PDB file of C-alpha atoms and ligand atoms in Angstrom:
ATOM      1  CA  MET J  16       0.000   0.000   0.000  1.00 97.00           C
ATOM      2  CA  THR J  17       1.352   3.428  -1.005  1.00 97.00           C
ATOM      3  CA  PHE J  18      -1.858   5.398  -1.379  1.00 98.00           C
ATOM      4  CA  GLY J  19      -1.865   6.665   2.213  1.00 98.00           C
ATOM      5  CA  GLN J  20       1.057   9.006   1.487  1.00 98.00           C
ATOM      6  CA  PRO J  21       2.730  10.786  -1.442  1.00 97.00           C
ATOM      7  CA  PHE J  22       5.822   8.649  -2.222  1.00 96.00           C
ATOM      8  CA  THR J  23       5.913   5.640  -4.512  1.00 96.00           C
ATOM      9  CA  GLY J  24       8.004   2.644  -3.440  1.00 97.00           C
ATOM     10  CA  VAL J  25       6.758   2.005   0.104  1.00 97.00           C
ATOM     11  CA  ASP J  26       4.775  -0.940  -1.322  1.00 96.00           C
ATOM     12  CA  LEU J  27       8.163  -2.630  -1.916  1.00 96.00           C
ATOM     13  CA  GLY J  28       8.912  -2.756   1.817  1.00 97.00           C
ATOM     14  CA  PRO J  29       7.380  -6.213   2.401  1.00 97.00           C
ATOM     15  CA  SER J  30       9.105  -7.871  -0.558  1.00 96.00           C
ATOM     16  CA  SER J  31      12.473  -6.405   0.528  1.00 97.00           C
ATOM     17  CA  MET J  32      12.108  -7.849   4.009  1.00 97.00           C
ATOM     18  CA  ILE J  33      10.911 -11.194   2.669  1.00 96.00           C
ATOM     19  CA  GLU J  34      13.718 -11.419   0.111  1.00 96.00           C
ATOM     20  CA  GLU J  35      16.265 -10.587   2.801  1.00 97.00           C
ATOM     21  CA  GLY J  36      15.146 -13.650   4.722  1.00 97.00           C
ATOM     22  CA  LEU J  37      12.362 -12.706   7.145  1.00 97.00           C
ATOM     23  CA  PRO J  38      10.451 -16.024   6.855  1.00 96.00           C
ATOM     24  CA  SER J  39      13.487 -18.238   7.516  1.00 96.00           C
ATOM     25  CA  GLN J  40      14.640 -15.958  10.333  1.00 98.00           C
ATOM     26  CA  LEU J  41      11.255 -16.307  12.024  1.00 97.00           C
ATOM     27  CA  SER J  42      11.295 -20.085  11.509  1.00 97.00           C
ATOM     28  CA  GLN J  43      14.638 -20.170  13.269  1.00 98.00           C
ATOM     29  CA  LEU J  44      13.012 -18.432  16.230  1.00 98.00           C
ATOM     30  CA  GLY J  45      10.505 -21.281  16.391  1.00 98.00           C
ATOM     31  CA  TRP J  46       7.562 -19.744  14.525  1.00 97.00           C
ATOM     32  CA  ARG J  47       5.599 -21.825  12.083  1.00 96.00           C
ATOM     33  CA  ILE J  48       4.986 -19.479   9.161  1.00 94.00           C
ATOM     34  CA  GLU J  49       1.729 -19.640   7.331  1.00 90.00           C
ATOM     35  CA  ASN J  50       1.985 -17.633   4.154  1.00 71.00           C
ATOM     36  CA  THR J  51      -1.015 -15.470   3.590  1.00 77.00           C
ATOM     37  CA  PRO J  52      -1.466 -13.976   0.160  1.00 80.00           C
ATOM     38  CA  GLU J  53      -0.182 -10.557  -0.706  1.00 89.00           C
ATOM     39  CA  VAL J  54      -3.131  -8.222  -0.515  1.00 94.00           C
ATOM     40  CA  ASP J  55      -4.178  -6.760  -3.846  1.00 93.00           C
ATOM     41  CA  PHE J  56      -5.183  -3.129  -3.765  1.00 96.00           C
ATOM     42  CA  ALA J  57      -7.259  -1.120  -6.203  1.00 96.00           C
ATOM     43  CA  THR J  58      -5.440   1.676  -8.005  1.00 95.00           C
ATOM     44  CA  GLU J  59      -8.378   3.950  -8.680  1.00 97.00           C
ATOM     45  CA  GLY J  60     -11.280   5.114  -6.617  1.00 97.00           C
ATOM     46  CA  ARG J  61     -13.217   7.982  -5.114  1.00 97.00           C
ATOM     47  CA  GLU J  62     -12.150  10.069  -2.153  1.00 97.00           C
ATOM     48  CA  ALA J  63     -13.663  12.271   0.517  1.00 96.00           C
ATOM     49  CA  PRO J  64     -12.552  15.845   1.225  1.00 94.00           C
ATOM     50  CA  GLY J  65      -9.588  15.614   3.622  1.00 97.00           C
ATOM     51  CA  ALA J  66      -8.945  11.903   2.970  1.00 98.00           C
ATOM     52  CA  ARG J  67      -6.886  11.415  -0.178  1.00 98.00           C
ATOM     53  CA  ASN J  68      -7.484   8.079  -1.964  1.00 98.00           C
ATOM     54  CA  SER J  69      -9.985   7.081   0.732  1.00 98.00           C
ATOM     55  CA  GLU J  70     -11.637   4.400  -1.383  1.00 98.00           C
ATOM     56  CA  ILE J  71      -8.329   2.689  -2.282  1.00 98.00           C
ATOM     57  CA  VAL J  72      -6.900   2.986   1.231  1.00 98.00           C
ATOM     58  CA  GLY J  73     -10.136   2.091   3.019  1.00 98.00           C
ATOM     59  CA  GLY J  74     -10.946  -0.773   0.655  1.00 98.00           C
ATOM     60  CA  GLY J  75      -7.419  -2.124   1.141  1.00 98.00           C
ATOM     61  CA  ALA J  76      -7.708  -1.760   4.903  1.00 98.00           C
ATOM     62  CA  PHE J  77     -10.946  -3.780   4.788  1.00 98.00           C
ATOM     63  CA  LYS J  78      -9.131  -6.683   3.079  1.00 98.00           C
ATOM     64  CA  ILE J  79      -6.390  -6.510   5.721  1.00 98.00           C
ATOM     65  CA  ALA J  80      -8.975  -6.350   8.507  1.00 98.00           C
ATOM     66  CA  GLU J  81     -10.622  -9.537   7.193  1.00 97.00           C
ATOM     67  CA  LEU J  82      -7.294 -11.417   7.088  1.00 97.00           C
ATOM     68  CA  VAL J  83      -6.213 -10.181  10.509  1.00 97.00           C
ATOM     69  CA  ARG J  84      -9.604 -10.911  12.059  1.00 98.00           C
ATOM     70  CA  THR J  85      -9.796 -14.486  10.729  1.00 96.00           C
ATOM     71  CA  ASN J  86      -6.191 -15.375  11.541  1.00 96.00           C
ATOM     72  CA  ALA J  87      -6.224 -13.836  15.020  1.00 97.00           C
ATOM     73  CA  GLY J  88      -9.572 -15.566  15.557  1.00 97.00           C
ATOM     74  CA  GLU J  89      -7.868 -18.906  14.907  1.00 95.00           C
ATOM     75  CA  GLY J  90      -5.306 -18.101  17.587  1.00 95.00           C
ATOM     76  CA  LYS J  91      -2.572 -17.166  15.123  1.00 96.00           C
ATOM     77  CA  PHE J  92      -0.266 -14.186  15.425  1.00 97.00           C
ATOM     78  CA  PRO J  93      -0.921 -11.711  12.601  1.00 97.00           C
ATOM     79  CA  LEU J  94       2.301 -10.004  11.557  1.00 98.00           C
ATOM     80  CA  THR J  95       1.448  -7.413   8.912  1.00 98.00           C
ATOM     81  CA  LEU J  96       4.162  -5.964   6.689  1.00 97.00           C
ATOM     82  CA  GLY J  97       3.627  -2.511   5.178  1.00 96.00           C
ATOM     83  CA  GLY J  98       3.356  -0.533   3.159  1.00 96.00           C
ATOM     84  CA  ASP J  99       2.455   2.857   4.542  1.00 98.00           C
ATOM     85  CA  HIS J 100       0.895   3.147   7.989  1.00 98.00           C
ATOM     86  CA  SER J 101      -2.677   3.385   6.625  1.00 98.00           C
ATOM     87  CA  ILE J 102      -2.632  -0.450   6.592  1.00 98.00           C
ATOM     88  CA  SER J 103      -3.065  -0.254  10.358  1.00 98.00           C
ATOM     89  CA  ILE J 104      -6.640   0.939   9.890  1.00 98.00           C
ATOM     90  CA  GLY J 105      -7.108  -2.704   8.884  1.00 98.00           C
ATOM     91  CA  THR J 106      -4.898  -4.316  11.505  1.00 98.00           C
ATOM     92  CA  LEU J 107      -6.406  -2.311  14.379  1.00 98.00           C
ATOM     93  CA  ALA J 108      -9.963  -3.025  13.210  1.00 98.00           C
ATOM     94  CA  GLY J 109      -9.187  -6.725  12.735  1.00 98.00           C
ATOM     95  CA  MET J 110      -7.498  -7.067  16.130  1.00 98.00           C
ATOM     96  CA  LEU J 111     -10.206  -5.077  17.944  1.00 98.00           C
ATOM     97  CA  SER J 112     -12.914  -7.338  16.489  1.00 98.00           C
ATOM     98  CA  ASN J 113     -11.253 -10.256  18.346  1.00 98.00           C
ATOM     99  CA  TYR J 114      -9.970  -8.367  21.381  1.00 98.00           C
ATOM    100  CA  PRO J 115     -12.305  -5.493  22.379  1.00 98.00           C
ATOM    101  CA  ASP J 116     -10.014  -4.626  25.293  1.00 98.00           C
ATOM    102  CA  LEU J 117      -6.860  -4.622  23.113  1.00 98.00           C
ATOM    103  CA  GLY J 118      -3.846  -2.631  24.284  1.00 98.00           C
ATOM    104  CA  VAL J 119      -1.769  -0.898  21.610  1.00 99.00           C
ATOM    105  CA  ILE J 120       1.832   0.287  21.681  1.00 99.00           C
ATOM    106  CA  TRP J 121       2.333   2.764  18.820  1.00 99.00           C
ATOM    107  CA  VAL J 122       6.028   3.250  18.133  1.00 99.00           C
ATOM    108  CA  ASP J 123       6.307   6.230  15.798  1.00 98.00           C
ATOM    109  CA  ALA J 124       7.749   9.708  15.304  1.00 98.00           C
ATOM    110  CA  HIS J 125       4.134  10.660  14.562  1.00 98.00           C
ATOM    111  CA  ALA J 126       0.856  10.209  16.423  1.00 98.00           C
ATOM    112  CA  ASP J 127      -1.172   9.211  13.314  1.00 98.00           C
ATOM    113  CA  LEU J 128      -4.162  10.551  15.209  1.00 98.00           C
ATOM    114  CA  ASN J 129      -5.589  12.736  12.449  1.00 98.00           C
ATOM    115  CA  THR J 130      -9.066  12.432  10.957  1.00 98.00           C
ATOM    116  CA  PRO J 131     -10.183  13.780   7.564  1.00 98.00           C
ATOM    117  CA  GLU J 132     -11.569  16.820   9.340  1.00 97.00           C
ATOM    118  CA  ILE J 133      -8.399  17.839  11.210  1.00 98.00           C
ATOM    119  CA  SER J 134      -5.609  16.508   8.956  1.00 98.00           C
ATOM    120  CA  GLY J 135      -3.429  19.193   7.401  1.00 97.00           C
ATOM    121  CA  SER J 136      -2.118  16.873   4.670  1.00 98.00           C
ATOM    122  CA  GLY J 137      -5.084  14.622   3.858  1.00 98.00           C
ATOM    123  CA  ASN J 138      -2.640  11.676   3.865  1.00 98.00           C
ATOM    124  CA  MET J 139      -4.319   8.667   5.416  1.00 98.00           C
ATOM    125  CA  HIS J 140      -1.119   7.160   6.845  1.00 98.00           C
ATOM    126  CA  GLY J 141      -1.510   9.951   9.396  1.00 98.00           C
ATOM    127  CA  MET J 142      -4.997   8.688  10.392  1.00 98.00           C
ATOM    128  CA  PRO J 143      -5.064   5.010  11.507  1.00 98.00           C
ATOM    129  CA  VAL J 144      -5.220   5.818  15.229  1.00 98.00           C
ATOM    130  CA  GLY J 145      -7.622   8.695  14.620  1.00 98.00           C
ATOM    131  CA  LEU J 146     -10.057   6.512  12.687  1.00 98.00           C
ATOM    132  CA  CYS J 147      -9.971   3.542  15.097  1.00 98.00           C
ATOM    133  CA  THR J 148      -9.967   5.230  18.512  1.00 98.00           C
ATOM    134  CA  GLU J 149     -13.045   5.884  20.656  1.00 98.00           C
ATOM    135  CA  GLY J 150     -14.089   9.518  20.885  1.00 97.00           C
ATOM    136  CA  MET J 151     -12.861  10.481  17.412  1.00 98.00           C
ATOM    137  CA  MET J 152     -15.215   9.632  14.511  1.00 97.00           C
ATOM    138  CA  LYS J 153     -18.999   9.351  14.373  1.00 97.00           C
ATOM    139  CA  ASP J 154     -20.346   6.271  12.570  1.00 97.00           C
ATOM    140  CA  GLU J 155     -22.496   8.494  10.358  1.00 97.00           C
ATOM    141  CA  ASP J 156     -19.379  10.384   9.234  1.00 97.00           C
ATOM    142  CA  LEU J 157     -17.517   7.128   8.489  1.00 98.00           C
ATOM    143  CA  ARG J 158     -20.472   5.981   6.380  1.00 98.00           C
ATOM    144  CA  ASN J 159     -20.043   9.064   4.188  1.00 97.00           C
ATOM    145  CA  ILE J 160     -16.347   8.434   3.425  1.00 98.00           C
ATOM    146  CA  PRO J 161     -15.805   6.251   0.338  1.00 98.00           C
ATOM    147  CA  GLY J 162     -13.937   3.124   1.452  1.00 98.00           C
ATOM    148  CA  LEU J 163     -14.558   3.473   5.189  1.00 98.00           C
ATOM    149  CA  SER J 164     -18.237   2.646   5.714  1.00 98.00           C
ATOM    150  CA  TRP J 165     -17.335  -0.930   6.825  1.00 98.00           C
ATOM    151  CA  LEU J 166     -15.744   0.559   9.965  1.00 98.00           C
ATOM    152  CA  ALA J 167     -19.204   1.606  11.105  1.00 98.00           C
ATOM    153  CA  GLU J 168     -20.596  -1.942  10.804  1.00 98.00           C
ATOM    154  CA  LYS J 169     -20.216  -5.227  12.700  1.00 97.00           C
ATOM    155  CA  PRO J 170     -17.774  -6.843  13.344  1.00 98.00           C
ATOM    156  CA  TYR J 171     -15.622  -3.715  13.037  1.00 98.00           C
ATOM    157  CA  LYS J 172     -17.481  -1.338  15.342  1.00 98.00           C
ATOM    158  CA  ASN J 173     -15.138  -1.873  18.307  1.00 98.00           C
ATOM    159  CA  ARG J 174     -12.871   1.098  18.943  1.00 98.00           C
ATOM    160  CA  LEU J 175      -9.568   1.333  20.763  1.00 98.00           C
ATOM    161  CA  LYS J 176     -10.054   2.806  24.221  1.00 98.00           C
ATOM    162  CA  PRO J 177      -7.819   5.877  24.627  1.00 98.00           C
ATOM    163  CA  SER J 178      -6.647   4.485  27.986  1.00 98.00           C
ATOM    164  CA  ASN J 179      -5.432   1.302  26.215  1.00 98.00           C
ATOM    165  CA  LEU J 180      -3.037   3.188  23.917  1.00 98.00           C
ATOM    166  CA  VAL J 181       0.593   4.175  24.588  1.00 99.00           C
ATOM    167  CA  TYR J 182       2.797   6.149  22.212  1.00 99.00           C
ATOM    168  CA  VAL J 183       6.584   5.703  22.173  1.00 99.00           C
ATOM    169  CA  GLY J 184       8.996   7.894  20.195  1.00 98.00           C
ATOM    170  CA  LEU J 185       6.819  10.916  19.302  1.00 98.00           C
ATOM    171  CA  ARG J 186       8.618  13.986  17.983  1.00 98.00           C
ATOM    172  CA  ASP J 187       6.502  15.397  15.139  1.00 98.00           C
ATOM    173  CA  VAL J 188       2.931  15.887  16.314  1.00 98.00           C
ATOM    174  CA  ASP J 189       0.428  18.192  14.559  1.00 98.00           C
ATOM    175  CA  LEU J 190      -1.356  20.821  16.658  1.00 98.00           C
ATOM    176  CA  PRO J 191      -4.824  19.204  16.426  1.00 98.00           C
ATOM    177  CA  GLU J 192      -3.217  15.878  17.386  1.00 98.00           C
ATOM    178  CA  ARG J 193      -1.639  17.460  20.473  1.00 98.00           C
ATOM    179  CA  ALA J 194      -5.032  18.802  21.519  1.00 98.00           C
ATOM    180  CA  THR J 195      -6.563  15.354  20.966  1.00 98.00           C
ATOM    181  CA  ILE J 196      -3.886  13.577  23.030  1.00 98.00           C
ATOM    182  CA  LYS J 197      -4.707  15.932  25.900  1.00 98.00           C
ATOM    183  CA  ARG J 198      -8.476  15.755  25.427  1.00 98.00           C
ATOM    184  CA  LEU J 199      -8.489  11.940  25.492  1.00 98.00           C
ATOM    185  CA  GLY J 200      -5.745  11.662  28.140  1.00 98.00           C
ATOM    186  CA  ILE J 201      -3.639   9.326  25.983  1.00 98.00           C
ATOM    187  CA  LYS J 202      -0.428   8.043  27.593  1.00 98.00           C
ATOM    188  CA  TYR J 203       2.665   9.038  25.618  1.00 98.00           C
ATOM    189  CA  TYR J 204       6.431   8.880  25.866  1.00 99.00           C
ATOM    190  CA  SER J 205       7.892  11.432  23.451  1.00 98.00           C
ATOM    191  CA  MET J 206      11.610  11.638  22.641  1.00 98.00           C
ATOM    192  CA  TYR J 207      11.793  14.223  25.438  1.00 98.00           C
ATOM    193  CA  ASP J 208      10.497  11.623  27.894  1.00 98.00           C
ATOM    194  CA  ILE J 209      12.890   8.997  26.549  1.00 98.00           C
ATOM    195  CA  ASP J 210      15.807  11.404  27.095  1.00 98.00           C
ATOM    196  CA  ARG J 211      14.501  12.244  30.560  1.00 98.00           C
ATOM    197  CA  LEU J 212      13.687   8.758  31.862  1.00 98.00           C
ATOM    198  CA  GLY J 213      15.725   6.408  29.693  1.00 98.00           C
ATOM    199  CA  ILE J 214      14.135   3.742  27.538  1.00 98.00           C
ATOM    200  CA  GLY J 215      14.094   1.192  30.412  1.00 98.00           C
ATOM    201  CA  ARG J 216      11.798   3.254  32.623  1.00 98.00           C
ATOM    202  CA  VAL J 217       9.725   4.314  29.618  1.00 98.00           C
ATOM    203  CA  MET J 218       8.866   0.726  28.766  1.00 98.00           C
ATOM    204  CA  GLU J 219       8.155  -0.136  32.434  1.00 98.00           C
ATOM    205  CA  GLY J 220       5.747   2.798  32.478  1.00 98.00           C
ATOM    206  CA  ALA J 221       4.143   1.692  29.223  1.00 98.00           C
ATOM    207  CA  PHE J 222       3.508  -1.839  30.492  1.00 98.00           C
ATOM    208  CA  GLN J 223       2.388  -0.702  33.904  1.00 98.00           C
ATOM    209  CA  HIS J 224      -0.156   1.525  32.184  1.00 98.00           C
ATOM    210  CA  LEU J 225      -1.432  -1.256  29.910  1.00 98.00           C
ATOM    211  CA  THR J 226      -1.434  -4.177  32.351  1.00 98.00           C
ATOM    212  CA  GLU J 227      -2.300  -2.555  35.703  1.00 97.00           C
ATOM    213  CA  SER J 228      -6.013  -3.351  35.446  1.00 96.00           C
ATOM    214  CA  ASN J 229      -5.563  -6.533  33.374  1.00 97.00           C
ATOM    215  CA  PRO J 230      -2.220  -8.373  33.656  1.00 98.00           C
ATOM    216  CA  SER J 231      -3.003 -10.556  30.665  1.00 97.00           C
ATOM    217  CA  ARG J 232      -4.313  -7.792  28.408  1.00 98.00           C
ATOM    218  CA  PRO J 233      -3.623  -8.708  24.757  1.00 98.00           C
ATOM    219  CA  ILE J 234      -1.291  -6.158  23.181  1.00 98.00           C
ATOM    220  CA  HIS J 235      -0.740  -5.154  19.561  1.00 99.00           C
ATOM    221  CA  LEU J 236       2.533  -3.458  18.560  1.00 98.00           C
ATOM    222  CA  SER J 237       2.450  -1.089  15.600  1.00 99.00           C
ATOM    223  CA  TYR J 238       6.024  -0.232  14.686  1.00 98.00           C
ATOM    224  CA  ASP J 239       6.629   2.633  12.245  1.00 98.00           C
ATOM    225  CA  ILE J 240      10.243   2.451  11.135  1.00 98.00           C
ATOM    226  CA  ASP J 241      10.406   6.270  11.181  1.00 98.00           C
ATOM    227  CA  ALA J 242      10.399   6.050  14.992  1.00 98.00           C
ATOM    228  CA  ILE J 243      14.051   5.086  14.595  1.00 98.00           C
ATOM    229  CA  ASP J 244      16.619   7.822  14.021  1.00 98.00           C
ATOM    230  CA  PRO J 245      17.308   8.430  10.313  1.00 98.00           C
ATOM    231  CA  ALA J 246      20.983   7.648  11.062  1.00 97.00           C
ATOM    232  CA  SER J 247      19.926   3.979  11.438  1.00 98.00           C
ATOM    233  CA  ALA J 248      16.803   3.942   9.243  1.00 98.00           C
ATOM    234  CA  PRO J 249      16.990   6.556   6.462  1.00 98.00           C
ATOM    235  CA  ALA J 250      14.792   4.840   3.846  1.00 98.00           C
ATOM    236  CA  THR J 251      11.386   6.116   4.935  1.00 98.00           C
ATOM    237  CA  GLY J 252       8.972   8.748   3.616  1.00 97.00           C
ATOM    238  CA  THR J 253       8.539  11.070   6.589  1.00 97.00           C
ATOM    239  CA  ALA J 254      11.929  10.868   8.335  1.00 97.00           C
ATOM    240  CA  VAL J 255      12.396  13.114  11.395  1.00 98.00           C
ATOM    241  CA  ARG J 256      15.723  13.719  13.123  1.00 98.00           C
ATOM    242  CA  GLY J 257      16.210  12.926  16.797  1.00 98.00           C
ATOM    243  CA  GLY J 258      14.738   9.442  16.925  1.00 98.00           C
ATOM    244  CA  LEU J 259      15.338   6.134  18.702  1.00 98.00           C
ATOM    245  CA  THR J 260      18.934   4.890  18.681  1.00 98.00           C
ATOM    246  CA  TYR J 261      19.718   1.419  17.358  1.00 98.00           C
ATOM    247  CA  ARG J 262      19.595  -0.028  20.887  1.00 98.00           C
ATOM    248  CA  GLU J 263      16.522   1.915  22.007  1.00 98.00           C
ATOM    249  CA  ALA J 264      14.707   0.662  18.906  1.00 98.00           C
ATOM    250  CA  HIS J 265      15.578  -2.899  19.884  1.00 98.00           C
ATOM    251  CA  TYR J 266      14.838  -2.488  23.562  1.00 98.00           C
ATOM    252  CA  VAL J 267      11.259  -1.392  22.810  1.00 98.00           C
ATOM    253  CA  ALA J 268      10.799  -4.575  20.771  1.00 98.00           C
ATOM    254  CA  GLU J 269      12.580  -6.892  23.226  1.00 98.00           C
ATOM    255  CA  ARG J 270      10.684  -5.613  26.257  1.00 98.00           C
ATOM    256  CA  THR J 271       7.400  -6.002  24.393  1.00 98.00           C
ATOM    257  CA  ALA J 272       8.238  -9.597  23.470  1.00 98.00           C
ATOM    258  CA  ASN J 273       9.206 -10.344  27.083  1.00 98.00           C
ATOM    259  CA  SER J 274       5.840  -9.157  28.374  1.00 98.00           C
ATOM    260  CA  GLY J 275       4.217 -12.299  26.989  1.00 98.00           C
ATOM    261  CA  ASN J 276       1.149 -10.193  26.094  1.00 98.00           C
ATOM    262  CA  LEU J 277       1.896  -9.568  22.421  1.00 98.00           C
ATOM    263  CA  VAL J 278      -0.770 -10.969  20.074  1.00 98.00           C
ATOM    264  CA  GLY J 279      -0.122  -9.098  16.825  1.00 98.00           C
ATOM    265  CA  ALA J 280       2.199  -6.580  15.186  1.00 98.00           C
ATOM    266  CA  ASP J 281       2.846  -4.358  12.174  1.00 98.00           C
ATOM    267  CA  ILE J 282       6.080  -3.084  10.697  1.00 98.00           C
ATOM    268  CA  VAL J 283       5.538  -0.195   8.284  1.00 98.00           C
ATOM    269  CA  GLU J 284       6.962   2.663   6.218  1.00 98.00           C
ATOM    270  CA  LEU J 285      10.162   1.015   4.938  1.00 98.00           C
ATOM    271  CA  ASN J 286      10.536   2.593   1.474  1.00 98.00           C
ATOM    272  CA  PRO J 287      13.391   0.984  -0.468  1.00 97.00           C
ATOM    273  CA  SER J 288      13.257   3.673  -3.157  1.00 97.00           C
ATOM    274  CA  LEU J 289      14.016   6.610  -0.873  1.00 96.00           C
ATOM    275  CA  SER J 290      17.715   6.265  -0.076  1.00 94.00           C
ATOM    276  CA  ASP J 291      20.985   5.166  -1.665  1.00 95.00           C
ATOM    277  CA  ASP J 292      21.882   1.453  -1.733  1.00 96.00           C
ATOM    278  CA  LYS J 293      23.653   1.625   1.605  1.00 97.00           C
ATOM    279  CA  GLY J 294      20.747   3.445   3.263  1.00 97.00           C
ATOM    280  CA  VAL J 295      18.212   0.975   1.872  1.00 97.00           C
ATOM    281  CA  ALA J 296      20.264  -2.016   3.009  1.00 97.00           C
ATOM    282  CA  GLU J 297      20.669  -0.529   6.490  1.00 98.00           C
ATOM    283  CA  THR J 298      16.983   0.283   6.837  1.00 98.00           C
ATOM    284  CA  THR J 299      15.900  -3.153   5.594  1.00 98.00           C
ATOM    285  CA  GLN J 300      18.275  -4.881   8.019  1.00 98.00           C
ATOM    286  CA  MET J 301      17.046  -2.611  10.809  1.00 98.00           C
ATOM    287  CA  GLY J 302      13.456  -3.584  10.043  1.00 98.00           C
ATOM    288  CA  LEU J 303      14.319  -7.280  10.023  1.00 98.00           C
ATOM    289  CA  ALA J 304      16.239  -7.041  13.271  1.00 98.00           C
ATOM    290  CA  VAL J 305      13.445  -5.170  15.041  1.00 98.00           C
ATOM    291  CA  VAL J 306      10.874  -7.717  13.864  1.00 98.00           C
ATOM    292  CA  ARG J 307      13.071 -10.566  15.115  1.00 98.00           C
ATOM    293  CA  SER J 308      13.360  -8.776  18.455  1.00 98.00           C
ATOM    294  CA  PHE J 309       9.620  -8.363  19.013  1.00 98.00           C
ATOM    295  CA  MET J 310       9.080 -11.921  17.744  1.00 98.00           C
ATOM    296  CA  GLY J 311      11.292 -13.226  20.528  1.00 98.00           C
ATOM    297  CA  GLU J 312      14.960 -13.011  19.567  1.00 98.00           C
ATOM    298  CA  SER J 313      17.097 -12.204  22.587  1.00 95.00           C
ATOM    299  CA  ILE J 314      20.791 -11.581  23.074  1.00 94.00           C
ATOM    300  CA  ILE J 315      21.325 -14.590  25.348  1.00 94.00           C
TER     301      ILE J 315
HETATM  302  N1  LIG R   5       2.743   7.058   9.304  1.00 89.00           N
HETATM  303  C1  LIG R   5       3.362   8.214   9.123  1.00 89.00           C
HETATM  304  N2  LIG R   5       4.611   8.250   8.757  1.00 89.00           N
HETATM  305  N3  LIG R   5       2.643   9.317   9.325  1.00 89.00           N
HETATM  306  C2  LIG R   5       3.119  10.657   9.111  1.00 89.00           C
HETATM  307  C3  LIG R   5       2.012  11.650   9.360  1.00 89.00           C
HETATM  308  C4  LIG R   5       2.476  13.068   9.176  1.00 89.00           C
HETATM  309  C5  LIG R   5       1.447  14.121   9.479  1.00 89.00           C
HETATM  310  N4  LIG R   5       1.072  14.124  10.865  1.00 89.00           N
HETATM  311  C6  LIG R   5       0.222  13.964   8.587  1.00 89.00           C
HETATM  312  O1  LIG R   5      -0.865  13.748   9.062  1.00 89.00           O
HETATM  313  O2  LIG R   5       0.337  14.025   7.393  1.00 89.00           O
HETATM  314 MN1   MN R   6       5.679   7.972  11.342  1.00 89.00          MN
HETATM  315 MN1   MN R   7       3.097   6.067  11.432  1.00 89.00          MN
END
């Protein structure tokens, strides 16, 4: 999926990771891989004001939601490879249909909390959290957006509770998103907080927040590769300086795996056409290594 943002090439992220050995690396960690088909997306469609390519993006997200819902429903672990972050409209909806009390850790430079009404760019990769979180969109408004009406119908009516969401790595947050984070009381650890507390205490805080009232709360990890500093992950569409170091990026993933609560994950926004060969290779390897970490690889 590339239609949630302006750059071509982000649809090549999954094939790069697969060609560089992701399936065999996960097998080595003990996972039994079940290949699900590549999702086919439309290339033309209608759109709503403020939501560019909404029919393509929303229709694609519906296909992803169906796959994630059925696989998670069979007790499997859906690992979704993007693609731009708009795919998480589908993963969140699919996970929430199985786990209404789902916890989400959103690792990103951005909050992706926009809606068509408040987005400055109209790019839907900036909207997955906004569209799927309680207190944001009215069903009647979703029904009027080409491609998104399914979100207003069963089994996709469940919304993420703002208190079940934690952000890690924020450093580029739009003004309406900041107001929304405050209005909904969403827990966040920005880069400022990571500098202040260290990544160890940040992740303890994140898990305390998500598991205090329910120690076995199922958790979904949505990992935008632009959370990582461009020094380690340059091949991405909306790179922002001052991000997670190589080790911080891994620690977030390792600590999440160690919780034992992880039931699904996304890795998104690797764009192999946006850097030189060295930058692309580094970013692809970074993506693979982070996925291995949240899928259970440990140092010892
Ligand atoms: N998944 C991402 N990289 N999102 C970037 C979003 C940037 C900006 N907040 C927007 O809405 O356009
Ligand atoms: Mn981002
Ligand atoms: Mn994102």
